[in-house]
Coordinates of C-alpha atoms and ligand atoms in Angstrom, one line a residue:
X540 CA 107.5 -6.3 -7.1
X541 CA 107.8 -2.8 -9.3
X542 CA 105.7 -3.4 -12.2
X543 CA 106.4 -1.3 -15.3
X544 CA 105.1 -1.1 -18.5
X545 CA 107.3 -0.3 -21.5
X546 CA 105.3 1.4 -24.6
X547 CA 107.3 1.5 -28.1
X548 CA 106.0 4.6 -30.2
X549 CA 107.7 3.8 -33.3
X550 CA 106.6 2.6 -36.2
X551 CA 110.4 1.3 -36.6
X552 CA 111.0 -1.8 -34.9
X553 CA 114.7 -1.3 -34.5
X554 CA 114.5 2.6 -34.7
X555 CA 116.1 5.2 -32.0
X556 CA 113.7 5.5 -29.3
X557 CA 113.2 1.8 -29.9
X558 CA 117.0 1.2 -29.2
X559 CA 116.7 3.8 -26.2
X560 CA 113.6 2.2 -24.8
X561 CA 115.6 -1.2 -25.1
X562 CA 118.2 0.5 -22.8
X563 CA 115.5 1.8 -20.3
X564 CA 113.9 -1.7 -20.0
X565 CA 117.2 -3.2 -19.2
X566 CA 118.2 -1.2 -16.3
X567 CA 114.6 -1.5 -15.3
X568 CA 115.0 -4.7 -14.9
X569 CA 118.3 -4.8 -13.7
X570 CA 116.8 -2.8 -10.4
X571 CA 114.6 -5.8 -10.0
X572 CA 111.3 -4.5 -11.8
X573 CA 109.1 -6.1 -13.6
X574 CA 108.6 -4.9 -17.1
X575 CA 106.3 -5.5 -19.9
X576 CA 106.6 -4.6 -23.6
X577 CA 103.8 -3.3 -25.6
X578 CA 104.8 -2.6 -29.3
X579 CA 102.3 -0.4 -30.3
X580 CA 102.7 -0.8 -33.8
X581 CA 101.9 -4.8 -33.5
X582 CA 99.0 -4.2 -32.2
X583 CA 95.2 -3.6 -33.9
X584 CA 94.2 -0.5 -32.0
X585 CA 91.6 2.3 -33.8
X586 CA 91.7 5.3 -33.0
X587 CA 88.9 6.9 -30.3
X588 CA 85.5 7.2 -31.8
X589 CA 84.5 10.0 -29.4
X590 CA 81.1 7.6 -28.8
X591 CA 81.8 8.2 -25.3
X592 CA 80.8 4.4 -24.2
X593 CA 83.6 4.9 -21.4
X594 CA 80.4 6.7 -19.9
X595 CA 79.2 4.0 -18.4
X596 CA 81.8 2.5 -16.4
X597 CA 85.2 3.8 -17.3
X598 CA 86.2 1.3 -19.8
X599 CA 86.4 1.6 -23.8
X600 CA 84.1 -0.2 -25.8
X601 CA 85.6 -0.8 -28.9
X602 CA 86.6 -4.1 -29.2
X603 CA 90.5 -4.5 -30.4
X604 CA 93.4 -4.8 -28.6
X605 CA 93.5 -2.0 -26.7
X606 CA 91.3 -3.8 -24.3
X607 CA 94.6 -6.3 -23.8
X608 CA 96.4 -3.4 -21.9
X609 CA 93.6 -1.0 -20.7
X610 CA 93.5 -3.2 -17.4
X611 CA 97.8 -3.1 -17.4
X612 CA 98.2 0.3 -17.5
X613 CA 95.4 0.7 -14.3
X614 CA 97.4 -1.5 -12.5
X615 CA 101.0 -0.8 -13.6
X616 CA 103.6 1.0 -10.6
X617 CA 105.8 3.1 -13.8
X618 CA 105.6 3.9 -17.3
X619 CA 108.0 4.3 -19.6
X620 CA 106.8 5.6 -23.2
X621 CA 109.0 6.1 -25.8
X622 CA 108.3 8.2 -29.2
X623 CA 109.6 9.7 -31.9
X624 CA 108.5 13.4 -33.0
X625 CA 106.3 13.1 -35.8
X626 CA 105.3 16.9 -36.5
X627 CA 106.5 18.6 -33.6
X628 CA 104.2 15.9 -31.5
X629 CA 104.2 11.7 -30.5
X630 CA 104.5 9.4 -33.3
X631 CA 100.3 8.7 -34.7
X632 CA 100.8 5.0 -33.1
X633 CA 101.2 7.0 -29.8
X634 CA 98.5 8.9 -30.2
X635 CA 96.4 6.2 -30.9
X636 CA 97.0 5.0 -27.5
X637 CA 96.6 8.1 -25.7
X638 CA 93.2 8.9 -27.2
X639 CA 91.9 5.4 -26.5
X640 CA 93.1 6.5 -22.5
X641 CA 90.7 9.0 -22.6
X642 CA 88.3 6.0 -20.9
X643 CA 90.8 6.7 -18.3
X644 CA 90.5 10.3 -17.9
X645 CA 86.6 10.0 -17.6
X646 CA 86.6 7.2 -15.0
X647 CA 89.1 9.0 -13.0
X648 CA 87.5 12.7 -13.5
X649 CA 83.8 11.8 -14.0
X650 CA 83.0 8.7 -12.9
X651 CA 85.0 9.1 -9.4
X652 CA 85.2 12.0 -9.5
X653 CA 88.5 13.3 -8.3
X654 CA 89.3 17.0 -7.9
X655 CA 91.1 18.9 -10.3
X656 CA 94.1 20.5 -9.8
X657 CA 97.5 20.0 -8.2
X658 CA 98.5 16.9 -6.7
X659 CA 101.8 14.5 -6.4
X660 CA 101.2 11.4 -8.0
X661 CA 101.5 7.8 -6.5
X662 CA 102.4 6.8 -10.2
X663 CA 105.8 7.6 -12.3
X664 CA 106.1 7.7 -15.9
X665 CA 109.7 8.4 -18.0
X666 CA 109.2 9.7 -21.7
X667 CA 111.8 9.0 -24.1
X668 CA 112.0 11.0 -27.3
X669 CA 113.9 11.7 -30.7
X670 CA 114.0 14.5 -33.8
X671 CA 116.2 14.9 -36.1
X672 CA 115.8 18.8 -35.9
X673 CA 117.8 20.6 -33.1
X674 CA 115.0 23.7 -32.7
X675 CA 114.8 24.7 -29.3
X676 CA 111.0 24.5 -28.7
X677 CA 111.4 20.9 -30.5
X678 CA 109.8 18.5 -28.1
X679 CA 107.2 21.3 -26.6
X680 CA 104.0 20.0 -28.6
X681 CA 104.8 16.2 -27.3
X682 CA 105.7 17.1 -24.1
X683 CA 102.4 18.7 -23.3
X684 CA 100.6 16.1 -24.9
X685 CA 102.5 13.1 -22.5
X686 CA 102.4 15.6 -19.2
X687 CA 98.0 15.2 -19.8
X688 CA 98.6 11.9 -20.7
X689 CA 100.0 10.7 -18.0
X690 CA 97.7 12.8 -15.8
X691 CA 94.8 10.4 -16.9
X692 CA 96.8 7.7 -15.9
X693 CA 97.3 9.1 -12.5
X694 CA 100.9 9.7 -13.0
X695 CA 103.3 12.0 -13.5
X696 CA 106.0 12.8 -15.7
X697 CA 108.9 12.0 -13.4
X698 CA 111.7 12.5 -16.1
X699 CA 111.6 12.9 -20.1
X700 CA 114.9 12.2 -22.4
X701 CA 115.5 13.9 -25.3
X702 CA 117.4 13.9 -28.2
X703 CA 117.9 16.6 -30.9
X704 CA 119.8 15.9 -34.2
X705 CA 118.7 12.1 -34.7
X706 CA 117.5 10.8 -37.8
X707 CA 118.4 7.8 -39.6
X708 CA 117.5 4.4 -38.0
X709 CA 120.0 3.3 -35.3
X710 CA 121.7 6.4 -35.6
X711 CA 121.4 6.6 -31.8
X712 CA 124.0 3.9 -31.4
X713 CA 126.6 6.0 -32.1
X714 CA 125.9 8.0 -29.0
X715 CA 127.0 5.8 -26.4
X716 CA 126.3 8.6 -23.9
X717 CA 122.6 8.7 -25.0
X718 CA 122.0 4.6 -24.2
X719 CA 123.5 4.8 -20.7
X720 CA 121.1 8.1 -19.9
X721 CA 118.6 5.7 -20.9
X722 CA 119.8 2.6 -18.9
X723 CA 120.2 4.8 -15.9
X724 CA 116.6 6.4 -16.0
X725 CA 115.5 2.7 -16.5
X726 CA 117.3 1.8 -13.1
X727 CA 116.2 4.9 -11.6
X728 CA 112.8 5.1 -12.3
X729 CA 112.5 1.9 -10.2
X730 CA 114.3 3.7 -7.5
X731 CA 112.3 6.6 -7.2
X732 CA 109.2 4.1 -7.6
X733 CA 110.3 2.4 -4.3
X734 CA 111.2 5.5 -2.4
X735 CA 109.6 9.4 -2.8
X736 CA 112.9 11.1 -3.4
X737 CA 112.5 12.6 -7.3
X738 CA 110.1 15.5 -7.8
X739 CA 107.7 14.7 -11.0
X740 CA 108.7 16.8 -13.8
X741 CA 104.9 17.9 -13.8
X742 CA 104.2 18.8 -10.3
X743 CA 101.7 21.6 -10.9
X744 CA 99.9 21.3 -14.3
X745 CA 99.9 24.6 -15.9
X746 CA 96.3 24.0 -16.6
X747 CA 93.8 21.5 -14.9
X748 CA 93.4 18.7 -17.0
X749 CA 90.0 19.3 -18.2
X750 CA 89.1 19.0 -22.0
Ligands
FMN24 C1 106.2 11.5 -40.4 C2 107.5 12.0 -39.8 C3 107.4 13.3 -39.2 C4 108.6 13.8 -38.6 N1 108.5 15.0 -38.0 C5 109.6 15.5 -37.4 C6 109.5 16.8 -36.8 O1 108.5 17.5 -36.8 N2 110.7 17.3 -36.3 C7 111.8 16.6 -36.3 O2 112.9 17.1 -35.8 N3 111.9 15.4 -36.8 C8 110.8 14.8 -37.4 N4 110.9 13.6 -38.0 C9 112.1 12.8 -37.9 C10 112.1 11.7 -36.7 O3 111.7 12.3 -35.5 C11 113.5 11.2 -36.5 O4 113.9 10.5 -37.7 C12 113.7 10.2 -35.4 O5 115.0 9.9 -35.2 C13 112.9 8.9 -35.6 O6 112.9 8.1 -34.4 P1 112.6 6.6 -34.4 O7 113.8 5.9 -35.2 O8 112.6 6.2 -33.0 O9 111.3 6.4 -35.2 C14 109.8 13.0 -38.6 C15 109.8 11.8 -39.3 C16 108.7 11.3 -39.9 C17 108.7 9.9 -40.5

């Protein structure tokens, strides 16, 4: 079965990628996928130490709860991340939980050394986003922060949805059009999981991912 994992940015429980995310996981599971829900913000995670003890054998060493879904989002088939934009970038939950993937990015780049460069990924991820500003270049910071992201997860960014002009908790509600967009990229991320139809968003990095 598809498994997916379904990462809630917001530090608003019932907030507007929260309520989109909702959607997502719905029609994810409606296409017969298996999803689970990480709240981010219930969960004790600091953030990267830059100690580097991912050296050793790919896996962070700080002891909190990020080690509860550093094995998940190895073995996961799709992601689907939802945050809000916080200062033109992910929400500082998010963030959190990128940095602590950089044990990721070493195991996959230095420990086993894979090349850099371009390549299509065997993994999908969706990214779901909000502002409450309408500026054109908006979601640029945090969609080049999730593209590398997801990279390190071996995956790419098969689709992103985003939302200008939303600011007030639930406030996404009253865009019906917004939550079926949502439903439907739930539903057809699990398609395009299961088949090889849908080009990644991020085929091509503009830079390799090296740091
Ligand atoms: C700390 C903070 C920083 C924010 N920075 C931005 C920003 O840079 N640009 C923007 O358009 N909205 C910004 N917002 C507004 C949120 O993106 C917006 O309210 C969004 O709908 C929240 O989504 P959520 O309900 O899923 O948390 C910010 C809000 C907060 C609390």
């Amino acid at each position: 079965m598809t498994e997916i994992a379904a990462v809630y940015g917001s530090p608003r429980r019932k907030g507007n990628t929260s309520t989109l995310l909702k959607q997502a996981v719905a029609g994810a599971r409606d296409a017969g996928a298996e999803v689970a829900e990480i709240v981010l913000r219930d969960l004790k995670m600091s953030p990267c130490l830059e100690i580097y003890g991912c050296k050793k054998a790919g896996q962070c060493v700080i002891k909190d709860d990020y080690g509860k879904i550093e094995e998940l989002l190895q073995r996961i088939d799709g992601l689907m991340l939802a945050s809000p934009i916080f200062f033109y970038t992910v929400s500082a939950h998010t963030k959190i939980l990128m940095d602590r993937c950089n044990s990721l990015w070493v195991k996959k780049y230095w420990i086993e050394k894979h090349p850099f460069g371009p390549k299509t990924y065997p993994r999908k991820g969706l990214f779901i986003s909000v502002g409450s500003t309408k500026g054109k270049r908006l979601f640029d910071g945090a969609l080049l922060s999730v593209k590398y992201f997801m990279d390190a997860l071996d995956m790419g960014l098969w689709k992103s949805l985003l939302f200008r002009g939303i600011e007030t908790e639930g406030q996404i509600k009253k865009t019906p059009a917004s939550l079926k967009a949502a439903y439907d990229a739930g539903k057809a991320l699990v398609h395009a999981l299961e088949g090889d139809e849908c080009l990644d968003e991020n085929q091509g990095l503009a830079e390799d991912p090296q740091q």
